[in-house]
PDB file of C-alpha atoms and ligand atoms in Angstrom:
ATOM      1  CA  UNK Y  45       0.000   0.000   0.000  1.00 98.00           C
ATOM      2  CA  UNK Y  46       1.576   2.995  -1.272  1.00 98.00           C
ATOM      3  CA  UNK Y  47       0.190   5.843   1.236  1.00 98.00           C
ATOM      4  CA  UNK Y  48       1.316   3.695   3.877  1.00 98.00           C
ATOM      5  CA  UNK Y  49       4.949   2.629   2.633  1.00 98.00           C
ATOM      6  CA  UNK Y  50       5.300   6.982   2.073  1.00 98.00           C
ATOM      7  CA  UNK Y  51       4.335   7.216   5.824  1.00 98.00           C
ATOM      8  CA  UNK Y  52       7.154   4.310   7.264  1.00 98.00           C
ATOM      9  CA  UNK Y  53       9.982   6.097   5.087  1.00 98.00           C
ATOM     10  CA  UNK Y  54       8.750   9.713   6.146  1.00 98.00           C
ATOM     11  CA  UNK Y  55       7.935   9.537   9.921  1.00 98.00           C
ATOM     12  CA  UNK Y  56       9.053   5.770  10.642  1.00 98.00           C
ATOM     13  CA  UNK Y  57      11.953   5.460  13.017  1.00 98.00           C
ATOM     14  CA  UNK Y  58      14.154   2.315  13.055  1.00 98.00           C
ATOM     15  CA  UNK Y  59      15.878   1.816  16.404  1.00 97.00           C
ATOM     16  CA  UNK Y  60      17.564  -1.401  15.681  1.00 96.00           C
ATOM     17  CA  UNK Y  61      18.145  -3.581  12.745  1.00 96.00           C
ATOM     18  CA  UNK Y  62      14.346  -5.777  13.803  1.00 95.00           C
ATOM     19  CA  UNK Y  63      12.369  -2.875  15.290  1.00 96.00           C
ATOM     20  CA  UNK Y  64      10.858  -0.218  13.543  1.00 98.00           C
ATOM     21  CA  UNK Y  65       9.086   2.867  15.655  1.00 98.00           C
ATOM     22  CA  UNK Y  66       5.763   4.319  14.154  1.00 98.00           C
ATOM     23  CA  UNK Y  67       4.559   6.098  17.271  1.00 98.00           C
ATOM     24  CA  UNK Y  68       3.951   9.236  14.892  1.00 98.00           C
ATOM     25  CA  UNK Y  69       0.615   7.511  13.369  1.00 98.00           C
ATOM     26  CA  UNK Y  70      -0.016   4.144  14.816  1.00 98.00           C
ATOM     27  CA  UNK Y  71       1.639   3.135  17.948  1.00 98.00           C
ATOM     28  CA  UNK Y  72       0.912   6.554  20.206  1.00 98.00           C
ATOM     29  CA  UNK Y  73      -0.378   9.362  17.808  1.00 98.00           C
ATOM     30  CA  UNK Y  74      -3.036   8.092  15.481  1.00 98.00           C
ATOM     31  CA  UNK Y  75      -3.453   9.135  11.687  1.00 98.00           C
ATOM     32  CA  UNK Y  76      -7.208   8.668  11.015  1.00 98.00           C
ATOM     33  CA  UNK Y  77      -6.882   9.693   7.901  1.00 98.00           C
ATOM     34  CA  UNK Y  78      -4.286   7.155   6.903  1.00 98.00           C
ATOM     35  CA  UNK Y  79      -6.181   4.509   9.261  1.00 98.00           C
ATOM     36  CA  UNK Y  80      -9.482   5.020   7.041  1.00 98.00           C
ATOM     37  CA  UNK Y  81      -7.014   4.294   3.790  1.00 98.00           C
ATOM     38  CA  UNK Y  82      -5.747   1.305   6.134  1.00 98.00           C
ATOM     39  CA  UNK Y  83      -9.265   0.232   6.496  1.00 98.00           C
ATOM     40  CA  UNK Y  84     -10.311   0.864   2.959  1.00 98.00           C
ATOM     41  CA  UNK Y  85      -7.680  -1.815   1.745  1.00 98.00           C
ATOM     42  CA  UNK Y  86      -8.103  -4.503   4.235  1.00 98.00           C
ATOM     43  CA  UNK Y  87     -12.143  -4.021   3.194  1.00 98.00           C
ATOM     44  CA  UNK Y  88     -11.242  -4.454  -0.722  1.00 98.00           C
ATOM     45  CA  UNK Y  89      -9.174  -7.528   0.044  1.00 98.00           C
ATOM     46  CA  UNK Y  90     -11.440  -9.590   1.827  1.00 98.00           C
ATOM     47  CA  UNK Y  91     -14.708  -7.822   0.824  1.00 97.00           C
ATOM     48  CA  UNK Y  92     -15.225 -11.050  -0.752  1.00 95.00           C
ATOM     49  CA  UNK Y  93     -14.763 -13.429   2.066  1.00 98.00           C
ATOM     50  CA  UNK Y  94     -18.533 -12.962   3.886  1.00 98.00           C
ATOM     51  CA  UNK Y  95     -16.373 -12.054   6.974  1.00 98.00           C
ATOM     52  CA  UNK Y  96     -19.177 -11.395  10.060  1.00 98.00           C
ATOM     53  CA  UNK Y  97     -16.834 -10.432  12.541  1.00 98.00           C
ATOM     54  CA  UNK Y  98     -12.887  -8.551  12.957  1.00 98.00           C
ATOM     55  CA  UNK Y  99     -11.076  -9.444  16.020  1.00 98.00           C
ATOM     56  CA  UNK Y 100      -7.996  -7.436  16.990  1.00 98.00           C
ATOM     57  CA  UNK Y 101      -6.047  -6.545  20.432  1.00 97.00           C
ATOM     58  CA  UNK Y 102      -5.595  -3.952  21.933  1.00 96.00           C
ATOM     59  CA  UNK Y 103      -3.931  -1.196  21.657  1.00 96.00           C
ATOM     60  CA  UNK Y 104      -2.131  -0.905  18.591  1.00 97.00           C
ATOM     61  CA  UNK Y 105      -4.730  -3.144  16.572  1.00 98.00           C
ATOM     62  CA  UNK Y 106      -7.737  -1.308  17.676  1.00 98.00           C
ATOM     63  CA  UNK Y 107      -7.505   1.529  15.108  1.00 98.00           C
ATOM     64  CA  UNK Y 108      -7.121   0.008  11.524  1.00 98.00           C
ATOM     65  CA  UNK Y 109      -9.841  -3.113  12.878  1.00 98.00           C
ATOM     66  CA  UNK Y 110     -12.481  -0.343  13.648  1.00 98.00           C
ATOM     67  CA  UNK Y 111     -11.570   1.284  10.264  1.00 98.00           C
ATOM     68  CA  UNK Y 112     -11.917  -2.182   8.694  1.00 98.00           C
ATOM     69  CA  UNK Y 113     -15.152  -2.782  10.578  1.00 98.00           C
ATOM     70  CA  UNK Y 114     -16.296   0.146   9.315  1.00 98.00           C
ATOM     71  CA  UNK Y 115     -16.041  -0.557   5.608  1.00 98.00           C
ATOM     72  CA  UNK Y 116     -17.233  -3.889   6.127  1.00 98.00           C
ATOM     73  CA  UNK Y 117     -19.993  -3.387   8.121  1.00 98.00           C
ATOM     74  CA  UNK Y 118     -19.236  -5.698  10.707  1.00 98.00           C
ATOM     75  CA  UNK Y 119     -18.647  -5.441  14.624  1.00 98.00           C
ATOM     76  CA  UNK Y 120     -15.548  -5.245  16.170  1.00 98.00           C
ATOM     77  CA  UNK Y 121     -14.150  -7.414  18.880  1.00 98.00           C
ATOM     78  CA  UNK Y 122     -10.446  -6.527  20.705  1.00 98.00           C
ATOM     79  CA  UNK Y 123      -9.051  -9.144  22.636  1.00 97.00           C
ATOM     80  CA  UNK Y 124      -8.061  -7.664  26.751  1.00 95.00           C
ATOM     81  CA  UNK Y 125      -4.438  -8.092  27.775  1.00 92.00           C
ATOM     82  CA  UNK Y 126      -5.319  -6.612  30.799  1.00 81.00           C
ATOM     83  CA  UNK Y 127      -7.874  -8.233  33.816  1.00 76.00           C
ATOM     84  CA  UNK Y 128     -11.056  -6.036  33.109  1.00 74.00           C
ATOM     85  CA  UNK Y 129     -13.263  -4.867  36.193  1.00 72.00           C
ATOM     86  CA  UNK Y 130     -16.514  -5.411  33.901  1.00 76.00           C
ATOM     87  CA  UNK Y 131     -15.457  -8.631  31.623  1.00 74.00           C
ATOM     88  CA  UNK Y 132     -14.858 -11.709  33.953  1.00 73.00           C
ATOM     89  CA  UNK Y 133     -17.021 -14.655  33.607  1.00 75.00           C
ATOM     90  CA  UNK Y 134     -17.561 -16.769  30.215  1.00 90.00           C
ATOM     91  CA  UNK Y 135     -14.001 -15.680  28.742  1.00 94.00           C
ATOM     92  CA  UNK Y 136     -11.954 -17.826  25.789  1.00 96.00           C
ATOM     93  CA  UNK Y 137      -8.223 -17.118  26.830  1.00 95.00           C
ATOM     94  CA  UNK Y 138      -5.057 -17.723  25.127  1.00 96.00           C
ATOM     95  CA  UNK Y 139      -1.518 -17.340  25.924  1.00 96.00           C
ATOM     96  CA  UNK Y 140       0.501 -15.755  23.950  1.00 96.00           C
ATOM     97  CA  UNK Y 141       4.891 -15.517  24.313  1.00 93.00           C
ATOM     98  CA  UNK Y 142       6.014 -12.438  22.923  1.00 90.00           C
ATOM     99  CA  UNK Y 143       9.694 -12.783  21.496  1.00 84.00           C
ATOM    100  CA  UNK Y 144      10.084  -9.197  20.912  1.00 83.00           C
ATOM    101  CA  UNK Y 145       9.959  -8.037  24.868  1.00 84.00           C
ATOM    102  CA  UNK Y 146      10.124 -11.655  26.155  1.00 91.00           C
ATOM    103  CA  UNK Y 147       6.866 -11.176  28.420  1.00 91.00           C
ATOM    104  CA  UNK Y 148       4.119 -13.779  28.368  1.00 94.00           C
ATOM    105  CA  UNK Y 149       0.371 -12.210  28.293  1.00 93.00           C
ATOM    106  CA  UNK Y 150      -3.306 -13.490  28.997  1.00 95.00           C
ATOM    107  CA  UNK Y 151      -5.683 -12.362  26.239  1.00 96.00           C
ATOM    108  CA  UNK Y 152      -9.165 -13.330  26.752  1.00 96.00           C
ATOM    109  CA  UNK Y 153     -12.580 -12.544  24.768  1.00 96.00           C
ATOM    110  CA  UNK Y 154     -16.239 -13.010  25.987  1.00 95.00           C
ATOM    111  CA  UNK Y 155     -18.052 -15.988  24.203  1.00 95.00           C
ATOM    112  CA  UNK Y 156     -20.651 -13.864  24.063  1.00 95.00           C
ATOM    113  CA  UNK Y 157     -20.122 -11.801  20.907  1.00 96.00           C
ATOM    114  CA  UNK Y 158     -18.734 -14.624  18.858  1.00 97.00           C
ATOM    115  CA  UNK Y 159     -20.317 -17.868  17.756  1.00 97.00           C
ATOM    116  CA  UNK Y 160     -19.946 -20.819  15.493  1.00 98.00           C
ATOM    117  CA  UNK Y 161     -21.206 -19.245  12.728  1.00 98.00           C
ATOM    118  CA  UNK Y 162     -18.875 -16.339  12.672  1.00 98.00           C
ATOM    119  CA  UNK Y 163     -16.381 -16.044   9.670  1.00 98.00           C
ATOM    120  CA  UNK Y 164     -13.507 -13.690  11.191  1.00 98.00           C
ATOM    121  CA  UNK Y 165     -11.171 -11.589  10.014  1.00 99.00           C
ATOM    122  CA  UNK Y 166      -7.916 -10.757  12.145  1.00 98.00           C
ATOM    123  CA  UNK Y 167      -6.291  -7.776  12.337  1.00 98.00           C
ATOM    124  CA  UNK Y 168      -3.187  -6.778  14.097  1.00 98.00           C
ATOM    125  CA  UNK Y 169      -0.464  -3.831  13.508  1.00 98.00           C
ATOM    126  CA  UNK Y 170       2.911  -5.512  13.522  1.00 98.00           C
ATOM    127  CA  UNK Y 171       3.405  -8.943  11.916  1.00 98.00           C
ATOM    128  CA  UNK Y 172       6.904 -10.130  14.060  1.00 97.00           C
ATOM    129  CA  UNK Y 173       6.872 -13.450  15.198  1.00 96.00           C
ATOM    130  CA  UNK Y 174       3.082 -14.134  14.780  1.00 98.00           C
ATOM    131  CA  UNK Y 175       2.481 -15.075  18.453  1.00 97.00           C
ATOM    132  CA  UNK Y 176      -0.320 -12.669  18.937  1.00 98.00           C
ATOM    133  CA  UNK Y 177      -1.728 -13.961  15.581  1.00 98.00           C
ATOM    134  CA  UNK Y 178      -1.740 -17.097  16.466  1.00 98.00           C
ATOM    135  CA  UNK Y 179      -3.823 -16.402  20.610  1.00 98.00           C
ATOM    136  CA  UNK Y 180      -6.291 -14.815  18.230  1.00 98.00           C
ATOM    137  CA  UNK Y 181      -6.943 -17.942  16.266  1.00 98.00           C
ATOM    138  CA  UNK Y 182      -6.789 -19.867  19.475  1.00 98.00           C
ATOM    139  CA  UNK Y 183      -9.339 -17.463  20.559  1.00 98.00           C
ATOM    140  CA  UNK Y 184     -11.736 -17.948  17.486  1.00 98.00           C
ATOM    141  CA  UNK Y 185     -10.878 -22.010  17.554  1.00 98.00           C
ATOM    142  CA  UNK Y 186     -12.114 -22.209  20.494  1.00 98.00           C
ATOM    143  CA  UNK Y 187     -15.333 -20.558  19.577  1.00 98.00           C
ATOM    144  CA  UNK Y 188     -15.649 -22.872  16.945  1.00 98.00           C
ATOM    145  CA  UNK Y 189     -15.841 -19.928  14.559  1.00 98.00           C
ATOM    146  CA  UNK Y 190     -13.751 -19.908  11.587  1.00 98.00           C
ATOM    147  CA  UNK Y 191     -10.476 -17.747  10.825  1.00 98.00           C
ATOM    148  CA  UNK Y 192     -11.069 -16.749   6.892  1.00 98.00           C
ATOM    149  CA  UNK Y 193      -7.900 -14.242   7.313  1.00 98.00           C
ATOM    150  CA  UNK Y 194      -5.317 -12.468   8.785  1.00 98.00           C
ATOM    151  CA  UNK Y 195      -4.932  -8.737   7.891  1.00 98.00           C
ATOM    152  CA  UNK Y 196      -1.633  -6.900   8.688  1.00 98.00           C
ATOM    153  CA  UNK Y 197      -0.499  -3.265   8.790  1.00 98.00           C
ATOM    154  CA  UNK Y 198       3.094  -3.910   9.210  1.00 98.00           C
ATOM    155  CA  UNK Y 199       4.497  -7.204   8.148  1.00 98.00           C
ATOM    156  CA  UNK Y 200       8.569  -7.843   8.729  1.00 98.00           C
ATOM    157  CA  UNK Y 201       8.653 -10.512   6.563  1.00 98.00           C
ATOM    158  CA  UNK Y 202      12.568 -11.016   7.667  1.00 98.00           C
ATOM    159  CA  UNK Y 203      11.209 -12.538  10.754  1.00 97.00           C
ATOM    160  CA  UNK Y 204       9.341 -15.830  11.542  1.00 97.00           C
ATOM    161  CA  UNK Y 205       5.447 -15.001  11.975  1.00 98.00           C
ATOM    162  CA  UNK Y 206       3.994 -14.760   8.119  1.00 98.00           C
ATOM    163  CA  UNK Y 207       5.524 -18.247   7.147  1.00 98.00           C
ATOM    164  CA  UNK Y 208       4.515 -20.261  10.763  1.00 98.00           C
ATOM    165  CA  UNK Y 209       0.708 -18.502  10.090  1.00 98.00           C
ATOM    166  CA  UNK Y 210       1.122 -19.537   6.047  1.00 98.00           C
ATOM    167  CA  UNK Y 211       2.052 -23.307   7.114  1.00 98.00           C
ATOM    168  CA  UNK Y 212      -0.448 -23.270   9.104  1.00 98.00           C
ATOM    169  CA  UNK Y 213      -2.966 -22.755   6.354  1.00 98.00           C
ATOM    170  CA  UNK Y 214      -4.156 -19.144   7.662  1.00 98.00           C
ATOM    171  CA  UNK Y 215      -4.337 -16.336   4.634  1.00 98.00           C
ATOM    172  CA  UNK Y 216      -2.337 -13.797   5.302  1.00 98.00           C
ATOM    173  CA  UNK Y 217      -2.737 -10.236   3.844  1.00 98.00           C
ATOM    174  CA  UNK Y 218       0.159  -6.983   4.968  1.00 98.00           C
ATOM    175  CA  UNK Y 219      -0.404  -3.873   3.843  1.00 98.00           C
ATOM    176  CA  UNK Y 220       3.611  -2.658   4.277  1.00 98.00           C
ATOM    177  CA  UNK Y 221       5.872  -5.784   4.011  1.00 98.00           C
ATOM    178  CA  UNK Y 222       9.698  -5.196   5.029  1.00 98.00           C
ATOM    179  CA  UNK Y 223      12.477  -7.075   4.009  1.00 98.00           C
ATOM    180  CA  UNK Y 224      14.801  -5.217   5.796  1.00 98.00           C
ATOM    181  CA  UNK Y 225      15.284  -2.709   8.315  1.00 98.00           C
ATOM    182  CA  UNK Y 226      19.410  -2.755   8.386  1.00 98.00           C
ATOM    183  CA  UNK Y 227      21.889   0.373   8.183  1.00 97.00           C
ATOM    184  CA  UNK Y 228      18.628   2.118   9.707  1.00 96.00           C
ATOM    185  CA  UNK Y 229      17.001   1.985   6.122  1.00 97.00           C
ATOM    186  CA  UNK Y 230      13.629   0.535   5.575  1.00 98.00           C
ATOM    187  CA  UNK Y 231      13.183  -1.777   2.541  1.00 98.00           C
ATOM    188  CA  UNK Y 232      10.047  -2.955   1.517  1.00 98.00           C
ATOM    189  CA  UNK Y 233       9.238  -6.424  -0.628  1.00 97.00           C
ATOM    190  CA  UNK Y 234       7.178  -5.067  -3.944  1.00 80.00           C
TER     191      UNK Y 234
HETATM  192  P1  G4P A1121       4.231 -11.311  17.353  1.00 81.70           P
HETATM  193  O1  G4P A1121       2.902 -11.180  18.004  1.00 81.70           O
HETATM  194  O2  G4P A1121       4.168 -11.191  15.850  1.00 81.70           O
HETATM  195  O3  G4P A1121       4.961 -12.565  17.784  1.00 81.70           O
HETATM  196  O4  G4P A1121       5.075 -10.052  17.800  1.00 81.70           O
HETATM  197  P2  G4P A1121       5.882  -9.760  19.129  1.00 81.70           P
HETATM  198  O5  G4P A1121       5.360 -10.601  20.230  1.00 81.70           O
HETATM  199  O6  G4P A1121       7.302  -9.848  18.783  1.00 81.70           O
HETATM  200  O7  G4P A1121       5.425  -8.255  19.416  1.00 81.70           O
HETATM  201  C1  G4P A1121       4.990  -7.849  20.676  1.00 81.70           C
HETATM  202  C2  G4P A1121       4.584  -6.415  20.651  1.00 81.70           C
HETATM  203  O8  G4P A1121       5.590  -5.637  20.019  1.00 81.70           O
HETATM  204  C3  G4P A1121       3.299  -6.088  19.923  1.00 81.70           C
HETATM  205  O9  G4P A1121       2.768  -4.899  20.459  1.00 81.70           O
HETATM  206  C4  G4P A1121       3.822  -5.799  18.519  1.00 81.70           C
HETATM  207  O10 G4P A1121       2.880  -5.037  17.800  1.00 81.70           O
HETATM  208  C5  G4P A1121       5.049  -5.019  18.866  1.00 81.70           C
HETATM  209  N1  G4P A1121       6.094  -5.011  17.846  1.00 81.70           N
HETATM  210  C6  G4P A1121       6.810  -6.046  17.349  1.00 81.70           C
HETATM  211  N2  G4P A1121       7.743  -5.603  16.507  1.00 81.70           N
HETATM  212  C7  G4P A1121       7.610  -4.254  16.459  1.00 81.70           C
HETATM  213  C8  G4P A1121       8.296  -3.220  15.757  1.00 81.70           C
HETATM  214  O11 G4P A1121       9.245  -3.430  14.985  1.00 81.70           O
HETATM  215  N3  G4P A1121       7.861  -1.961  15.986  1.00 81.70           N
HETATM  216  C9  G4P A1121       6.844  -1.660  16.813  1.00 81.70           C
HETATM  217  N4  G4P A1121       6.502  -0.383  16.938  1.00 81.70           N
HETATM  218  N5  G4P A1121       6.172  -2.602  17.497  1.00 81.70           N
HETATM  219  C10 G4P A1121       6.570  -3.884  17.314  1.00 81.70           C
HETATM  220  P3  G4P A1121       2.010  -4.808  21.818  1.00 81.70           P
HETATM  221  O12 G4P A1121       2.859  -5.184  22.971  1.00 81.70           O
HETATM  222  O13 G4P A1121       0.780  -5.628  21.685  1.00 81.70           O
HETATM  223  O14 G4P A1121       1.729  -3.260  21.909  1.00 81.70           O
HETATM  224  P4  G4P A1121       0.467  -2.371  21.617  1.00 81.70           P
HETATM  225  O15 G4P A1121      -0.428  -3.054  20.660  1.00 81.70           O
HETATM  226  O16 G4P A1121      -0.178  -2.201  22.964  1.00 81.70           O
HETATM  227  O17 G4P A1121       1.025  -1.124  21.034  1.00 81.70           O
END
């Protein structure tokens, strides 16, 4: 996605030769105008798909999934990382290892907004190791509801997460894919 590769080389920051800081429009400050674009283009790629339902987590995922939701006219779940005062009982949970800051998380969902009939879309902003991909699915398994995609902002294809979710049979759809963020220059795969 063009708009979106402009904004990584313009106001992206890479802070190591695997992390990539975009706290100017997705991570902290939000562009809404570049999230409806976001949403717009996950919308045309899977407006085919008879997706019922996005699921994302928060924080980062939570603005291109509404965006998404929006154009395809579906509601929008986030998963918590967090305990919740208000959402304990009836909860799928998943754990999910994050390589990138070596923590392990909790992210649960109520069972009440997703059901067996529910096709689901996944959204997420960074594609790394595919970890949190992979709770969501867990999440939607569990359900019994069925994962017809995974839709990412910001794929680094130079690490493990897009092939582990491709073996594994999930569709996989990045809107910026990086080959390489070394000498502190972003390249992107055409
Ligand atoms: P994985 O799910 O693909 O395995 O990724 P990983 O555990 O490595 O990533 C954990 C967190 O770090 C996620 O955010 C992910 O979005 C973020 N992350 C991974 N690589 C990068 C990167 O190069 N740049 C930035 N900016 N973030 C990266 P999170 O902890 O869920 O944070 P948030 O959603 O609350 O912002």
């Amino acid at each position: 996605m063009h708009a979106l590769e402009q904004k990584i080389l313009n106001e992206g920051i890479v802070l190591s030769n695997n992390v990539l800081k975009v706290d100017a429009f997705l991570n902290h400050q939000i562009d809404p105008v570049l999230m409806q674009q976001i949403g717009k283009e996950f919308a045309a790629r899977f407006k085919d798909a008879g997706i019922t339902k996005i699921i994302t987590i928060e924080a980062s995922g939570i603005a291109p999934a509404v965006m998404a939701g929006l154009e395809l006219g579906v509601q929008v779940i986030f998963a918590r990382k967090y305990q919740s005062l208000t959402l304990k009982d009836d909860l799928y949970r998943a754990k999910v290892y994050s390589f990138t800051k070596q923590t392990e998380s909790t992210i649960a969902i109520s069972n009440k907004h997703i059901h067996a009939t529910d096709k689901v879309l996944v959204i997420d902003d960074f594609l790394a190791n595919g970890q949190a991909a992979l709770g969501l699915a867990d999440l939607i398994h569990q359900a019994n509801a069925e994962v017809v995609g995974i839709g990412i902002v910001i794929e680094k294809s130079f690490q493990t997460g897009r092939d582990l979710l491709l073996n594994k049979g999930y569709r996989v759809e990045s809107l910026a894919r990086i080959a390489s963020l070394d000498n502190e220059k972003v390249t992107f795969i055409k």
